[in-house]
XYZ file of C-alpha atoms in Angstrom:
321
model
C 93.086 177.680 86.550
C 94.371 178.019 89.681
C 97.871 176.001 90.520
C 98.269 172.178 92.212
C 99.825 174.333 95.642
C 96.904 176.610 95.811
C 94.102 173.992 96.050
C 96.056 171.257 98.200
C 95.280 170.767 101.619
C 98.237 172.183 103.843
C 98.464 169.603 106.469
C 99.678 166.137 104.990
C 97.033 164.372 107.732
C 94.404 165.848 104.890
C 95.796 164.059 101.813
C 96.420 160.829 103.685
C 92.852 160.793 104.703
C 91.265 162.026 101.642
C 93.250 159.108 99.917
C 92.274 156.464 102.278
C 88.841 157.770 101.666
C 89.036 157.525 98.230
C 90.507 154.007 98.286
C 87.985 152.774 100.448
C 85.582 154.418 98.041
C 86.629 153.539 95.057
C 87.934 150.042 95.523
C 86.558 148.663 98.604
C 89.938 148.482 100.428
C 90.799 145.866 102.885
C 90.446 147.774 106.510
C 94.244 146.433 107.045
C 95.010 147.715 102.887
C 94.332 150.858 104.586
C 95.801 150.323 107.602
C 99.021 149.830 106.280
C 98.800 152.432 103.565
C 98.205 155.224 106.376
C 101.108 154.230 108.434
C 103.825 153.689 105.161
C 102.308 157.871 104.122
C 102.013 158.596 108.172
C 105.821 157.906 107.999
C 107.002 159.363 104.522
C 105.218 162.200 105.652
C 106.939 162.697 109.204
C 110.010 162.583 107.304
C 109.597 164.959 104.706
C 108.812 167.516 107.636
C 111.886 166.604 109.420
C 113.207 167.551 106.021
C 111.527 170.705 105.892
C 109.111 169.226 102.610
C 105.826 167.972 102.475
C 103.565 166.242 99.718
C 102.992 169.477 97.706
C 106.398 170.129 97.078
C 108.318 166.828 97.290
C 110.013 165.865 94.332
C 111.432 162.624 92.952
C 114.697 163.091 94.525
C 113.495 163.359 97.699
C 110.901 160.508 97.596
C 114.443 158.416 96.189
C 116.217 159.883 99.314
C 113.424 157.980 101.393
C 113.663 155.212 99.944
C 117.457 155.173 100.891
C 116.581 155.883 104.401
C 113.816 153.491 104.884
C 116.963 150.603 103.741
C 118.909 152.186 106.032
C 116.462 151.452 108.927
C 117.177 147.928 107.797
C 113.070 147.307 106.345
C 112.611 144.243 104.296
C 112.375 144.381 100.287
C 108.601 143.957 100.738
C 108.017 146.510 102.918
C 110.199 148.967 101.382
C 108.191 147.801 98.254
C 104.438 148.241 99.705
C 106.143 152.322 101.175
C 106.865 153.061 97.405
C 103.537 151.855 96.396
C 101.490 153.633 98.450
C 103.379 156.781 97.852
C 102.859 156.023 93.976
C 98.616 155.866 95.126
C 99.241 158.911 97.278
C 100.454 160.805 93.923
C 98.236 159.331 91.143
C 95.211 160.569 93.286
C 96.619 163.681 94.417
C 97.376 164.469 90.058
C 93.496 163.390 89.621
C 92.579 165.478 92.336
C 94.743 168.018 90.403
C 96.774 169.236 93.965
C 99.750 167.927 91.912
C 100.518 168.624 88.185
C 103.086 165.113 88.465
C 103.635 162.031 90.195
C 107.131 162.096 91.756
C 107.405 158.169 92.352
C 105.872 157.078 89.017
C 109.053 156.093 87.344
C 111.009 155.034 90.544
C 112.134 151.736 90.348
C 111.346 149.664 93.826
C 113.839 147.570 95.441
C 115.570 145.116 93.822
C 113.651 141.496 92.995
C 114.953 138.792 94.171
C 118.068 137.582 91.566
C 116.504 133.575 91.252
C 115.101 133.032 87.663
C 112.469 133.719 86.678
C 110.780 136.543 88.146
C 107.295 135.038 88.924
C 104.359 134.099 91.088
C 103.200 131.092 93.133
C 99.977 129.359 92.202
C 98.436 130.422 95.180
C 99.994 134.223 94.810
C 98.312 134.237 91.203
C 95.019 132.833 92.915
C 95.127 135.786 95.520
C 95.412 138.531 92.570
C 92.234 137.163 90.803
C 90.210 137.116 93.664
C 91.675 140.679 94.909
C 90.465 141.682 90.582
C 87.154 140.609 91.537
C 86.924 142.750 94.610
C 88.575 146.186 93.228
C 86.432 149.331 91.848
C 84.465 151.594 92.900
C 81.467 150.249 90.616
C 80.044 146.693 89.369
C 81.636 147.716 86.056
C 85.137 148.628 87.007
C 85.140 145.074 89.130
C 84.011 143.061 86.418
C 86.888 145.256 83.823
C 89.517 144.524 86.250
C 88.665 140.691 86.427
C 88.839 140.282 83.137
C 92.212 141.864 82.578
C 93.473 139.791 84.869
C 92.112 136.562 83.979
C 93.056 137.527 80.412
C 96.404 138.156 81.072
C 97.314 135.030 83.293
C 95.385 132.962 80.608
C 96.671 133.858 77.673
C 100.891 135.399 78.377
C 100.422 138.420 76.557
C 102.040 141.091 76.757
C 100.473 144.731 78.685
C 100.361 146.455 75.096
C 98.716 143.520 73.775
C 95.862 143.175 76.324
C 95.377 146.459 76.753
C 95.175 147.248 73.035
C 92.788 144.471 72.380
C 89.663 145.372 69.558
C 86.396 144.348 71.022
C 85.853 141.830 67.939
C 88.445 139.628 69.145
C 86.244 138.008 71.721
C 82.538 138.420 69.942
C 81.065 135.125 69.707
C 82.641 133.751 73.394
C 85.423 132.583 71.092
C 87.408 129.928 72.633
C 90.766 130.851 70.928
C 91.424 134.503 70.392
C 93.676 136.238 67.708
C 96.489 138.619 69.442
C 98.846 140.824 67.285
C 101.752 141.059 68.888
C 105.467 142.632 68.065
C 106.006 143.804 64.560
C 102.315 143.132 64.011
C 103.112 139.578 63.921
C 99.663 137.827 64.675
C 99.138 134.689 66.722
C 96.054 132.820 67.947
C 96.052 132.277 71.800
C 93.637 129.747 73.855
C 91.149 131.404 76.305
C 90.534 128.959 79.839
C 87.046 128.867 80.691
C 87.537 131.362 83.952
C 88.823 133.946 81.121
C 85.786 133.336 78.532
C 83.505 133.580 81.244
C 85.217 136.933 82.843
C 85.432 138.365 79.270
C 81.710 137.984 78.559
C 80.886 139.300 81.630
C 82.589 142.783 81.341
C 81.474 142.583 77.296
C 78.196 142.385 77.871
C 78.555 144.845 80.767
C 80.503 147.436 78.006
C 78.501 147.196 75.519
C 75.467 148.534 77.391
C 77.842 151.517 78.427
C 78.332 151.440 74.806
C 74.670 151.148 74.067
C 73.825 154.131 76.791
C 76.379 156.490 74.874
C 75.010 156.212 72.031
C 71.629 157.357 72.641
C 73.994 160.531 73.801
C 75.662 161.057 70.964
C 78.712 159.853 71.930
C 80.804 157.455 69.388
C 81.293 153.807 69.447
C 84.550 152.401 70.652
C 86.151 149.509 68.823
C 88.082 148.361 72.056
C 87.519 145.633 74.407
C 88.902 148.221 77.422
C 88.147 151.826 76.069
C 90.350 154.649 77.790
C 90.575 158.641 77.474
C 94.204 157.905 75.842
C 94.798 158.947 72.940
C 94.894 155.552 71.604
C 90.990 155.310 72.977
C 91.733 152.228 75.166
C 93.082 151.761 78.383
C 96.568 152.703 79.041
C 99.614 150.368 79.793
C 100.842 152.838 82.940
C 97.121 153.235 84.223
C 97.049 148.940 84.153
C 100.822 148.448 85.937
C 99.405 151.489 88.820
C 95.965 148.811 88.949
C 97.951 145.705 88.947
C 100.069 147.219 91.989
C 96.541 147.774 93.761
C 95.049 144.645 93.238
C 98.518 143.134 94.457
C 97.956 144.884 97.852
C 94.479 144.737 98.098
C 95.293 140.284 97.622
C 98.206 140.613 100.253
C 100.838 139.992 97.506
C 103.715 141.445 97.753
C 103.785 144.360 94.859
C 107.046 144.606 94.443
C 106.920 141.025 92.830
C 103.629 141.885 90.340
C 103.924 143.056 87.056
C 102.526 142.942 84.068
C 105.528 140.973 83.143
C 105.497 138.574 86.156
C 101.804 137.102 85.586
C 103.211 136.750 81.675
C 106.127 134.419 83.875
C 103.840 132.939 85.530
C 101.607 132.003 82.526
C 104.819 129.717 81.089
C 106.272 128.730 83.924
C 102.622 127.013 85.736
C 102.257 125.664 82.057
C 106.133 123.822 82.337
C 105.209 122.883 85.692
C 102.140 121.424 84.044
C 104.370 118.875 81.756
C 103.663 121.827 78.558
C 106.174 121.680 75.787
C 108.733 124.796 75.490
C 108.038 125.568 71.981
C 104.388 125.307 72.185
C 104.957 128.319 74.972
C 107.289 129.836 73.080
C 104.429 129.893 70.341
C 102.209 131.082 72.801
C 104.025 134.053 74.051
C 105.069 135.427 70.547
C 108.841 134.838 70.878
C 110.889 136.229 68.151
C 113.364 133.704 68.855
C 114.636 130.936 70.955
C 116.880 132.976 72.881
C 113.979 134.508 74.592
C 113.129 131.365 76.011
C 116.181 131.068 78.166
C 114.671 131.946 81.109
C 111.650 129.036 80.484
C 114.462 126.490 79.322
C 116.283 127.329 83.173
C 113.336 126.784 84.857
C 112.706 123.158 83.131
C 116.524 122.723 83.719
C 115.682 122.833 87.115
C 113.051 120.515 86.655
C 114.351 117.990 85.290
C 117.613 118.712 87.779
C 115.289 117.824 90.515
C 113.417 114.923 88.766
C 116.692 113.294 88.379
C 117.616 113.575 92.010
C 114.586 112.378 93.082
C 114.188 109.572 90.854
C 116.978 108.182 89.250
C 118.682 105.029 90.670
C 121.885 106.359 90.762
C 121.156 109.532 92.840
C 120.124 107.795 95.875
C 123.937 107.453 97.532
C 123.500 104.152 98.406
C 126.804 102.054 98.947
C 127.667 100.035 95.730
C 125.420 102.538 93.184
């Protein structure tokens, strides 16, 4: 088999445009998704030559060493954070591809989040990444997948492992509660909202005429609601935090706020927000413990900080209170 170096393209104007190509392929990028993915490689790529490197042979230390630069030119967190994404893309397609045997940037960490508890999304930030899910893939399958992981995982809190690892019985019969087992193979039953029921039958019935189609080739029947090549035979936690970082960009969300982890935030705290007691959400999310919890108990501190100020008689100032 020949090596990654030997069937790369030389000039790095040939991997940013066969990756644009793909994207635009594959997931029906945004024109300015693309846009801004071509000038964040343009520029990584301009200084990897003035660093005598290029895409082929850059390694993690050097895509770090950008990283340090690009702070240096004084960029914003999100910008610095939509650079390390697309260089992420650049190297997950250029590994398909199989012009690199690695991806340099997988296990980077971005730039710092900002240090206010929790960690989560907006409303309208969550509403942007579920209408981005129903936009990206290549294929009416892939779009309808995607929207249902998403939906899933904003309706329901749980954690990557946990969606991803999902058996396709769970949801036969357009159940309206689903059973999720979670840490220690403790098992917990989790409400589905109607947007998730109806995004879950969608890609089920979808899958299980894939599954239906394989058969009649011989191939086996998967028990999972997201099947995979992993080993595991479903889709993979790293392959869903590279998609969630797409979809993020694609909705014009900053990435370097989405993970897997923030929508499971923002899954408690909209609920708080939404008068929801803590323990009920503790229930919810399969927390061992109270202590897990603190960051849901600051946010209704805050709350009910702010209620009082608003509303009690006594915070108003007033002479003689």
């Amino acid at each position: 088999m020949p090596s990654p170096a030997s069937i790369a393209p030389t000039h790095p104007d040939s991997w940013i445009s066969s990756f644009l190509a793909a994207q635009a392929a594959d997931l029906g990028a945004a024109k300015n998704t693309q846009l801004a993915y071509g000038r964040d490689l343009k520029d990584f790529a301009d200084w990897l030559s003035r660093h005598a490197s290029s895409f082929a042979a850059a390694g993690r230390d050097q895509v770090e060493a950008y990283l340090v630069f690009c702070d240096a030119q004084g960029l914003s967190k999100a910008t610095r954070a939509r650079r390390l994404s697309a260089i992420r893309q650049l190297y997950r397609f250029a590994h398909e591809e199989g012009w690199r045997d690695d991806n340099p940037a997988l296990r980077i960490k971005g730039p710092g989040a900002s240090q206010r508890l929790p960690g989560t999304l907006s409303l309208p930030e969550v509403e942007r990444l579920l209408d981005a899910a129903r936009r990206k893939g290549r294929s009416v399958p892939e779009r309808l997948r995607n929207c249902a992981l998403v939906e899933l995982l904003y309706a329901t809190g749980m954690r990557v492992s946990e969606l991803v690892g999902l058996p396709v019985a769970a949801v036969r019969g357009n159940p309206k509660m689903i059973l999720v087992k979670g840490k220690g193979d403790k098992e917990r039953m989790v409400p589905l909202s109607p947007p998730a029921r109806a995004a879950v039958q969608e890609w089920l019935a979808e899958r299980d005429a894939q599954e239906d189609a394989g058969r009649k080739l011989g191939k086996p029947a998967s028990k999972q609601l997201f099947p995979g090549p992993g080993v595991d035979g479903h889709l993979t936690r790293q392959h869903f935090y590279l998609l969630i970082k797409d979809i993020a960009v694609q909705g014009g969300v900053d990435p370097s706020t989405v993970t897997p982890h923030t929508l499971r935030h923002a899954f408690a705290t909209h609920l708080l927000a939404g008068g929801a007691d803590l323990m009920v959400i503790q229930a919810l999310l399969g927390h061992a413990d109270v202590a897990t919890t603190e960051i849901y108990t600051h946010v209704l501190d805050e709350d009910l900080r702010r209620l009082v100020l608003t509303h009690h008689p006594l915070a108003t100032g007033k002479p003689g209170t």
